[in-house]
PDB file of C-alpha atoms in Angstrom:
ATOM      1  CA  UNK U   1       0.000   0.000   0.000  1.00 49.00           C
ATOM      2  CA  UNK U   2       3.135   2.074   0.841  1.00 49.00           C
ATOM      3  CA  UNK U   3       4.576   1.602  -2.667  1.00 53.00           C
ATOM      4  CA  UNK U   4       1.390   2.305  -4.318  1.00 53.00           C
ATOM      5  CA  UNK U   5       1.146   5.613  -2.540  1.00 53.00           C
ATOM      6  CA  UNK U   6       4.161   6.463  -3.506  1.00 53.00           C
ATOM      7  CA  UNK U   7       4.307   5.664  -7.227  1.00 50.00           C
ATOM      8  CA  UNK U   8       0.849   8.084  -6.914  1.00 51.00           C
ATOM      9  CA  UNK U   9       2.685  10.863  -5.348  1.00 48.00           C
ATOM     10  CA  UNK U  10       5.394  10.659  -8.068  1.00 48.00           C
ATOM     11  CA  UNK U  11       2.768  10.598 -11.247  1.00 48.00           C
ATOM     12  CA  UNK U  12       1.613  13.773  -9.278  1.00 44.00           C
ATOM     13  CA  UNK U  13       4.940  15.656  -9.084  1.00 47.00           C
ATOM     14  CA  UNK U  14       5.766  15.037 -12.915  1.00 43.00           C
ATOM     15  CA  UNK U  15       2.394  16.107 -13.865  1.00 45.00           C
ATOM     16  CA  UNK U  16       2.932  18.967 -12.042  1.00 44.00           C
ATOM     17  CA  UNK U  17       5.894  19.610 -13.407  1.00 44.00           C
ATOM     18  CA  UNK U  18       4.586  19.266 -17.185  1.00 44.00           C
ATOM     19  CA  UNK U  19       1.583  21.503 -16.530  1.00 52.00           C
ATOM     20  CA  UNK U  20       2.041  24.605 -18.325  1.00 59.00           C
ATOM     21  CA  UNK U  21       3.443  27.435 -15.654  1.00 62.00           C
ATOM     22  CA  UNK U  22       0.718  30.182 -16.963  1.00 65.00           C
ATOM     23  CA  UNK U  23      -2.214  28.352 -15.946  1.00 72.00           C
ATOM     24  CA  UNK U  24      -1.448  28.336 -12.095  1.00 78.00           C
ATOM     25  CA  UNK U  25      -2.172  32.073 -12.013  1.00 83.00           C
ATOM     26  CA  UNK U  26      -5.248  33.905 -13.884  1.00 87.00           C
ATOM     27  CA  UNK U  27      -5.249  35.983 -16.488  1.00 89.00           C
ATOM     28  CA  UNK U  28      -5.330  38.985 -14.140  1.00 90.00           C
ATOM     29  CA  UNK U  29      -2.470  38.372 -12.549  1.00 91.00           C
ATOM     30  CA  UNK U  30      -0.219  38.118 -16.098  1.00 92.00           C
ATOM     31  CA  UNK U  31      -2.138  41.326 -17.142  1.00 91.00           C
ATOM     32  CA  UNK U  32      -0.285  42.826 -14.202  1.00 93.00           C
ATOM     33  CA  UNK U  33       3.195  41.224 -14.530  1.00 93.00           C
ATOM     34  CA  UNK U  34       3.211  41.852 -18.757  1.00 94.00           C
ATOM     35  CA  UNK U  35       4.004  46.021 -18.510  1.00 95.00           C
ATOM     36  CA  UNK U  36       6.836  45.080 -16.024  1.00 96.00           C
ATOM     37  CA  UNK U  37       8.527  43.005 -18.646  1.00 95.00           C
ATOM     38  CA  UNK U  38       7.701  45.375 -21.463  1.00 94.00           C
ATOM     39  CA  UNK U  39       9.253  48.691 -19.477  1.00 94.00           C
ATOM     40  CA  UNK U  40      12.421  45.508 -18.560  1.00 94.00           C
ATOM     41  CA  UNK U  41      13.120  44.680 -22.206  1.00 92.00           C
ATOM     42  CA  UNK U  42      10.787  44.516 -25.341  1.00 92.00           C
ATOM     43  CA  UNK U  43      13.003  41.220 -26.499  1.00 93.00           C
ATOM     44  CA  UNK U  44      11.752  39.910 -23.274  1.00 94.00           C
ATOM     45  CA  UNK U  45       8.133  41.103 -24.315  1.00 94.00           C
ATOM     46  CA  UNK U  46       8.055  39.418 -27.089  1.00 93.00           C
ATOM     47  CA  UNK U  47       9.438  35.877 -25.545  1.00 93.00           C
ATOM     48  CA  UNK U  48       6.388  35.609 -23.256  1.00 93.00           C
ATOM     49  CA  UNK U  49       3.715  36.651 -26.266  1.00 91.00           C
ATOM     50  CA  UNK U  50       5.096  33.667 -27.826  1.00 91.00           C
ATOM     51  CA  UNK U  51       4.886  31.267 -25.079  1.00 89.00           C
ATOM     52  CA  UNK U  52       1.434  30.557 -25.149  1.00 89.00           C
ATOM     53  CA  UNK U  53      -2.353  31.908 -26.355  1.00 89.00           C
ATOM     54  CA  UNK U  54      -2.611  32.828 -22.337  1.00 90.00           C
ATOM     55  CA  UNK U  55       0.816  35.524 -22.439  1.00 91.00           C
ATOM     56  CA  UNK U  56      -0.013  36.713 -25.724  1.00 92.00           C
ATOM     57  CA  UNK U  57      -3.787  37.590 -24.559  1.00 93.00           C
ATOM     58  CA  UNK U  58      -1.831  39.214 -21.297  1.00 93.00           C
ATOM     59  CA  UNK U  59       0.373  40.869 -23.343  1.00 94.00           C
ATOM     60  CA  UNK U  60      -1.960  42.568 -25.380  1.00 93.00           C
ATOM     61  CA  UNK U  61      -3.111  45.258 -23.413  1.00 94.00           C
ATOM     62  CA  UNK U  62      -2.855  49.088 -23.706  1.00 94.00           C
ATOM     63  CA  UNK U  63      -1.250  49.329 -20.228  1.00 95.00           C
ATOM     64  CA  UNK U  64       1.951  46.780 -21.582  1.00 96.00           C
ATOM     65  CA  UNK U  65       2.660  48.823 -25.170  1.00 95.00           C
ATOM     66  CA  UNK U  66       2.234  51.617 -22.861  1.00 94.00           C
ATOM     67  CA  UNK U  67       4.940  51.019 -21.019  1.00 94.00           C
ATOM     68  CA  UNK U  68       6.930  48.890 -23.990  1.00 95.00           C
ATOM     69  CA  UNK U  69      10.568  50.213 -23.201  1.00 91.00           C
ATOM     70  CA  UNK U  70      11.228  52.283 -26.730  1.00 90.00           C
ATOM     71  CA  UNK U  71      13.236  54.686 -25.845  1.00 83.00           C
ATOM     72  CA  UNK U  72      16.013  52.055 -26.186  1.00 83.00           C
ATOM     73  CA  UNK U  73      15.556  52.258 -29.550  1.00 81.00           C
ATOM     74  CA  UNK U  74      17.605  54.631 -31.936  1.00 75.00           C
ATOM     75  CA  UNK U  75      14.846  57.128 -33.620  1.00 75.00           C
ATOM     76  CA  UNK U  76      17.342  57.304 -36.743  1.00 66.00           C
ATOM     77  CA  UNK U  77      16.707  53.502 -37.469  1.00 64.00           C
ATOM     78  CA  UNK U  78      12.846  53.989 -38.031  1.00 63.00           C
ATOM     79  CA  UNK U  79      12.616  56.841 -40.279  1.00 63.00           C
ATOM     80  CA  UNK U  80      12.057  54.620 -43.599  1.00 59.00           C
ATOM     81  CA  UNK U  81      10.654  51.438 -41.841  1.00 59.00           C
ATOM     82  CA  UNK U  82       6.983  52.655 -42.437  1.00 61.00           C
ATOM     83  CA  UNK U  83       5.428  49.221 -43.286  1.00 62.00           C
ATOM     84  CA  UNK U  84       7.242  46.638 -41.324  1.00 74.00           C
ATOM     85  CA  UNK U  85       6.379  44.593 -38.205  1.00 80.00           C
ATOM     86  CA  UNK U  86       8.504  47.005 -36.596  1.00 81.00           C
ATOM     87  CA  UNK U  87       6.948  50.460 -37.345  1.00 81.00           C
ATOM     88  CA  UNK U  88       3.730  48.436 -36.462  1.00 86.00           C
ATOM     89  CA  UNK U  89       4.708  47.914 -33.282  1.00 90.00           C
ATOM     90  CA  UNK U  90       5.844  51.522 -32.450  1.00 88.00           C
ATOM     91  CA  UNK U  91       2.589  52.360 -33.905  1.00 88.00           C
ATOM     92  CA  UNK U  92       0.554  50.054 -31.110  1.00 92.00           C
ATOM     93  CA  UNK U  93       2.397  51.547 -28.732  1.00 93.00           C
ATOM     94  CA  UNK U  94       1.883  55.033 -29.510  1.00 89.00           C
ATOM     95  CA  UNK U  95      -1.783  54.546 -29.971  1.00 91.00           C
ATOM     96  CA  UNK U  96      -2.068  53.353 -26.498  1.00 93.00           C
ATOM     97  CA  UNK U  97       0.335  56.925 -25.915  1.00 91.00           C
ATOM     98  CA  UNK U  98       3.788  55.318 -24.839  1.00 92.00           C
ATOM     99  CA  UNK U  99       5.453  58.563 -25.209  1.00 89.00           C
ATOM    100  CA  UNK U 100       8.826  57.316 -26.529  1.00 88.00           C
ATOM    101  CA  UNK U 101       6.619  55.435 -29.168  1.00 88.00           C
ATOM    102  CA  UNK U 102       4.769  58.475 -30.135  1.00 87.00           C
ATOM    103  CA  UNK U 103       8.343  60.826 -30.619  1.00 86.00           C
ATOM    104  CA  UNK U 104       9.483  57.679 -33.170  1.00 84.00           C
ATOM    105  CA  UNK U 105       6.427  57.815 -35.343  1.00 82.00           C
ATOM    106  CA  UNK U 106       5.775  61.194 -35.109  1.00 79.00           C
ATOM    107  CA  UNK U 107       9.454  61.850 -36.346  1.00 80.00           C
ATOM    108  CA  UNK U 108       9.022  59.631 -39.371  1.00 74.00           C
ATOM    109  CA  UNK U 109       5.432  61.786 -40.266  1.00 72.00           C
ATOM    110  CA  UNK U 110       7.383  65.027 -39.950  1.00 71.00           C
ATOM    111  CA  UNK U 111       9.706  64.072 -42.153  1.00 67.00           C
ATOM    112  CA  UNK U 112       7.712  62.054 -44.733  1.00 62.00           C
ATOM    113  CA  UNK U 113       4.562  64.588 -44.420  1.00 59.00           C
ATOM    114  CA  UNK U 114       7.143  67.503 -44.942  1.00 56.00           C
ATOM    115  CA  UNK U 115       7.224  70.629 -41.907  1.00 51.00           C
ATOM    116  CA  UNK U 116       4.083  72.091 -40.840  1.00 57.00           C
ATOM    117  CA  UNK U 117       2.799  73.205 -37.605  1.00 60.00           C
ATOM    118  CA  UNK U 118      -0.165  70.143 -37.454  1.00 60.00           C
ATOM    119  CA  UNK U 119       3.119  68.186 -37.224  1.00 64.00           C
ATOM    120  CA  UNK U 120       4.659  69.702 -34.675  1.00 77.00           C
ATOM    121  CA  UNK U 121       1.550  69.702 -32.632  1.00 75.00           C
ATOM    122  CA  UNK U 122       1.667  65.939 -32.643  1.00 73.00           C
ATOM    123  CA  UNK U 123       5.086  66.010 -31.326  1.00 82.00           C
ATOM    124  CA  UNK U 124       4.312  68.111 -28.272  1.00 87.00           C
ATOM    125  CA  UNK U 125       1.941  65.440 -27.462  1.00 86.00           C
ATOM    126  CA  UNK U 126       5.068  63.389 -26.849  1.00 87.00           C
ATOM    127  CA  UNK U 127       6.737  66.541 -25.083  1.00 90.00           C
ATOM    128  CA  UNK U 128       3.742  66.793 -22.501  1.00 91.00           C
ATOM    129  CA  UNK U 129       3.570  63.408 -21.351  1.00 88.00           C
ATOM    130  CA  UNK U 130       7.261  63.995 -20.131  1.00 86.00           C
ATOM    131  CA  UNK U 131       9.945  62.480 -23.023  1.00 90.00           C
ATOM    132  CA  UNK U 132      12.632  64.034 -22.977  1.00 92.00           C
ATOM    133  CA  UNK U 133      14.018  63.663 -26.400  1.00 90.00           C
ATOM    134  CA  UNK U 134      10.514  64.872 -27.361  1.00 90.00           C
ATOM    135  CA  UNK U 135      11.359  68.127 -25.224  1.00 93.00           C
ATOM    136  CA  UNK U 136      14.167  68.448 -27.195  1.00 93.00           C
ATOM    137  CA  UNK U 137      13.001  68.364 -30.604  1.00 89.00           C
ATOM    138  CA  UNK U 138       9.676  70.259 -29.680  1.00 90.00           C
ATOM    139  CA  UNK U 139      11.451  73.388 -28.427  1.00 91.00           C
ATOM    140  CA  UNK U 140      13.751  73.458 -31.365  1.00 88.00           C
ATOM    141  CA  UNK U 141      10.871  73.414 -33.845  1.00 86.00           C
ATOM    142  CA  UNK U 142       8.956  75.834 -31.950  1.00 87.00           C
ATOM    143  CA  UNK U 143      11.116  78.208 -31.142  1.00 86.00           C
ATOM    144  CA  UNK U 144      12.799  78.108 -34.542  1.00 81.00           C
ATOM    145  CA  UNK U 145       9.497  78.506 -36.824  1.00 76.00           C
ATOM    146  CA  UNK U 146       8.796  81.725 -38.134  1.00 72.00           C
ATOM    147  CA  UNK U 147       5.297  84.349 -37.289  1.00 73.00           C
ATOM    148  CA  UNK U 148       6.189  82.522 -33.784  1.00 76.00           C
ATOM    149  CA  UNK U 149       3.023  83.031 -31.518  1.00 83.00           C
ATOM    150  CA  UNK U 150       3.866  84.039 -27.665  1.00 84.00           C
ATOM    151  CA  UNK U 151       2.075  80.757 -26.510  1.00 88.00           C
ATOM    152  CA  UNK U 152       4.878  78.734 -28.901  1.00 86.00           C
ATOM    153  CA  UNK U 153       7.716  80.719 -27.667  1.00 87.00           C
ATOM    154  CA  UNK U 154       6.204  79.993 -23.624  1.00 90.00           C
ATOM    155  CA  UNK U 155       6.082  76.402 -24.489  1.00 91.00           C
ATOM    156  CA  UNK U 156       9.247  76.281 -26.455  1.00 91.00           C
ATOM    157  CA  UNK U 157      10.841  77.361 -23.275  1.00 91.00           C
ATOM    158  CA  UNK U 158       9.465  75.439 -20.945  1.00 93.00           C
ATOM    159  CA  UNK U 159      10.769  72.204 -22.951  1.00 94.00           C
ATOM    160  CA  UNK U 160      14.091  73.715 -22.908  1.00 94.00           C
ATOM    161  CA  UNK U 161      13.759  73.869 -19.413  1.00 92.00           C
ATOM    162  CA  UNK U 162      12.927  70.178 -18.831  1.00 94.00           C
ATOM    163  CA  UNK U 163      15.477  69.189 -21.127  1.00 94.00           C
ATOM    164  CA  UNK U 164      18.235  70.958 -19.181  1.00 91.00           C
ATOM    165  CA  UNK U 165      16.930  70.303 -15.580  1.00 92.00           C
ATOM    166  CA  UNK U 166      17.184  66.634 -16.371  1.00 91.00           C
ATOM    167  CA  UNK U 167      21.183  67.586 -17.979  1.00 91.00           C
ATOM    168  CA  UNK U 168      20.158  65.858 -20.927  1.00 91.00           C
ATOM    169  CA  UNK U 169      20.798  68.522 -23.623  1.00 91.00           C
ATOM    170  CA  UNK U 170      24.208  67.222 -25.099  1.00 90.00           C
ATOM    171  CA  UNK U 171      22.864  63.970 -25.405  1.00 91.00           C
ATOM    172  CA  UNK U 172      19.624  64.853 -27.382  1.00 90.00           C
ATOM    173  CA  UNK U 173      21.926  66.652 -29.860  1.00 88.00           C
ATOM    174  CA  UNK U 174      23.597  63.648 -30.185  1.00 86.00           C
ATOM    175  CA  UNK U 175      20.173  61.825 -30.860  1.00 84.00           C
ATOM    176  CA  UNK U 176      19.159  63.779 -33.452  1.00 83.00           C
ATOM    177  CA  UNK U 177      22.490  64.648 -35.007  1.00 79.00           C
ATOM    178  CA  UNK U 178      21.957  61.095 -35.966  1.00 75.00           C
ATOM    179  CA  UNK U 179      18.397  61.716 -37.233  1.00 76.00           C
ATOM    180  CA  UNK U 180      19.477  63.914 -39.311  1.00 71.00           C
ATOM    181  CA  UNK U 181      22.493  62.255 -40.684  1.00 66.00           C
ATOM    182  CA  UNK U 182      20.486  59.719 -43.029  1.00 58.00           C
ATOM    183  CA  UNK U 183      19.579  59.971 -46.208  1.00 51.00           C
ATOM    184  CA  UNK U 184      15.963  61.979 -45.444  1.00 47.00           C
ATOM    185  CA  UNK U 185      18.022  64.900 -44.268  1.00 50.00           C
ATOM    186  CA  UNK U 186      16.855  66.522 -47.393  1.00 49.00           C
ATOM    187  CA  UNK U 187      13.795  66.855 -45.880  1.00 47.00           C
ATOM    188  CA  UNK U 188      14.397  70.380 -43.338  1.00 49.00           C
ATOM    189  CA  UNK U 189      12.899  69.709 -40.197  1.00 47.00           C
ATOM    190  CA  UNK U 190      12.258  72.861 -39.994  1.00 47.00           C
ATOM    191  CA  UNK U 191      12.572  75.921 -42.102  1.00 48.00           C
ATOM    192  CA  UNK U 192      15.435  78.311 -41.391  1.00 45.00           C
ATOM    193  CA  UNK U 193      14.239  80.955 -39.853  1.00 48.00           C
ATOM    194  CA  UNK U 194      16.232  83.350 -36.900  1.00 53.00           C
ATOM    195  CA  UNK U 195      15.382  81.731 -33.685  1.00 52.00           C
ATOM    196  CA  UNK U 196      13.239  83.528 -30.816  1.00 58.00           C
ATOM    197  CA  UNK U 197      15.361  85.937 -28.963  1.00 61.00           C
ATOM    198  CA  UNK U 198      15.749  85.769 -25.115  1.00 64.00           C
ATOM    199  CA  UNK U 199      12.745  88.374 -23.700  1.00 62.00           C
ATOM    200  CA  UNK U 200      14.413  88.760 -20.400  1.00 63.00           C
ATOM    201  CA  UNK U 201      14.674  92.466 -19.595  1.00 63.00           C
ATOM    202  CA  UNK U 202      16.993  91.853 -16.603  1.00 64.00           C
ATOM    203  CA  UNK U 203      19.393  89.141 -18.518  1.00 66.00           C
ATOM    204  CA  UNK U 204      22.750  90.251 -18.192  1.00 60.00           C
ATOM    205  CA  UNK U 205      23.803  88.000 -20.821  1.00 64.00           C
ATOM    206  CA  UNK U 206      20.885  88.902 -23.482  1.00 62.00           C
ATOM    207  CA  UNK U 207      22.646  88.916 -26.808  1.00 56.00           C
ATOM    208  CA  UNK U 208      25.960  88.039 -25.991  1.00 55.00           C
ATOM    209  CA  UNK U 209      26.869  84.358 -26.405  1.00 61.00           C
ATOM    210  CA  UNK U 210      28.832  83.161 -29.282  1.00 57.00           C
ATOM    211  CA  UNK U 211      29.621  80.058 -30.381  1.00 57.00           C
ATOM    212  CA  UNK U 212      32.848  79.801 -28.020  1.00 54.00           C
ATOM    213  CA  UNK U 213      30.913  81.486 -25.192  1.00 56.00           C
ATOM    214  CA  UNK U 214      31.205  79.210 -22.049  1.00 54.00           C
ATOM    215  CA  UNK U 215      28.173  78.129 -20.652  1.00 63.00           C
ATOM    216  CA  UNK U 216      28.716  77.400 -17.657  1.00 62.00           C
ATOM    217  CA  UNK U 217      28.036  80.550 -15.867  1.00 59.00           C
ATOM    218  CA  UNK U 218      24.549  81.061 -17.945  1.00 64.00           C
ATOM    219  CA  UNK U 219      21.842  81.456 -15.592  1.00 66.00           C
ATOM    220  CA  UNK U 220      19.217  82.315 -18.200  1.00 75.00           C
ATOM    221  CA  UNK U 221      17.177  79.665 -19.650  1.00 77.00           C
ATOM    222  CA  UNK U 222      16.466  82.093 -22.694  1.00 78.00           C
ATOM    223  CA  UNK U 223      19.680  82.790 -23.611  1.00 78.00           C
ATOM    224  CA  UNK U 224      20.463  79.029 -23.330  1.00 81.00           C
ATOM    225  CA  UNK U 225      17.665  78.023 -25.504  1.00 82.00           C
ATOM    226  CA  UNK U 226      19.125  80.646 -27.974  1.00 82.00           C
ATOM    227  CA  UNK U 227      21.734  79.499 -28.090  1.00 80.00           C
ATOM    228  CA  UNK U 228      20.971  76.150 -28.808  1.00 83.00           C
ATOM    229  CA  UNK U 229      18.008  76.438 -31.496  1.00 83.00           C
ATOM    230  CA  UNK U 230      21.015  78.274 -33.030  1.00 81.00           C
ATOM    231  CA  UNK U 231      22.873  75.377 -33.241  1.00 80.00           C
ATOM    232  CA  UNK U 232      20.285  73.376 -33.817  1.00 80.00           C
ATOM    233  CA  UNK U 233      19.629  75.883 -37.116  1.00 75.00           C
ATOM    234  CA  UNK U 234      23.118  75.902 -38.145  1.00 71.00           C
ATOM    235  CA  UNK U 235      23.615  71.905 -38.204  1.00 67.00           C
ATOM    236  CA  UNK U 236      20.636  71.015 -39.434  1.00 61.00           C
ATOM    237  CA  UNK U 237      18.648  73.785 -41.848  1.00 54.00           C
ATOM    238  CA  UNK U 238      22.078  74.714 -43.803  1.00 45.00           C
TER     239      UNK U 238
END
């Protein structure tokens, strides 16, 4: 009786062991765990949708392409991908407003769609929900675009701002001094017009930096922002 009781518990364990992993918790529960591997590693996202009809149904909420981790990839590499499984997934992702997601495809329809303010409008959708390579790019284009309005100029600035509080300015050059690098780069992002002027009236360095100017005792966010839409003009509209 011992034996048989034994040789039970043993058919028990391996059937245990063979049962697929996903059905001991519900659907719920995956739901839950699904955006923590997407914001981990989108390689590891798509490893569990192919795992089984259970993970792909729990990986196919808003909530998990919302938090898909895209800002891993390089915006340069998805300018002329319109079409593929890849531009399909950024697209997912945006729709269900992934920020990072929305900056990529947005990107490729202001360069395919050619510059006009509708397109920059769908940037700044990026820019509000806190990107900040979307920032970036949204304060250039704003504050660069000529018959500026005063509400594009106030929210040109405060993009500036959040890209330099978060000392990320150098490296969203670098970003999109690869952008514009490719073979679209005939395509202006945005026409060359003089860049907004710093409005302070008690900046005591209004007008004043050059190209070799240090920086690094710049306390206006105006003249900063100047500064680098100027830049940004000069690489990139020439």
């Amino acid at each position: 009786m011992a034996e048989s009781s034994q040789k039970d518990k043993t058919k028990l364990d391996v059937s245990i062991q063979h049962e697929c992993l996903a059905n001991l918790l519900p659907l719920e529960i995956w739901s839950i765990i699904a955006p923590m591997v997407a914001s981990n590693s989108i390689e590891d996202l798509f490893n569990m949708q192919a795992t089984c009809r259970l993970f792909a149904s729990a990986c196919n909420f808003d909530a998990v392409y919302r938090h898909a981790l895209v800002s891993v990839l390089p915006i340069a590499c998805f300018l002329d991908y319109s079409g593929t499984p890849a531009m399909t997934f950024l697209r997912r992702c945006a729709r269900a407003r992934n920020p990072a997601a929305m900056l990529h495809v947005r990107m490729s329809h202001l360069f395919w769609c050619g510059h006009r303010r509708g397109g920059i409008r769908t940037l700044t959708e990026a820019a509000e929900l806190g990107d900040v390579e979307a920032c970036y790019i949204s304060a250039m284009l704003l504050l660069s675009l000529g018959d500026k309005t005063d509400d594009e100029i106030r929210r040109g600035f405060k993009f500036f701002c959040v890209v330099r509080e978060s000392g990320a300015v150098e490296r969203c050059r670098d970003v999109f001094t690869q952008v514009f690098a490719g073979p679209w780069s005939d395509i202006p992002p945005a026409d060359p017009e003089e860049p907004v002027s710093c409005r302070s009236g008690s900046c005591r360095t209004r007008g004043s930096i050059g190209d070799g100017s240090d920086l690094s005792s710049v306390a206006c966010v105006q003249c900063l922002a100047e500064y680098e839409v100027r830049k940004f003009l000069g690489t990139y509209c020439v």
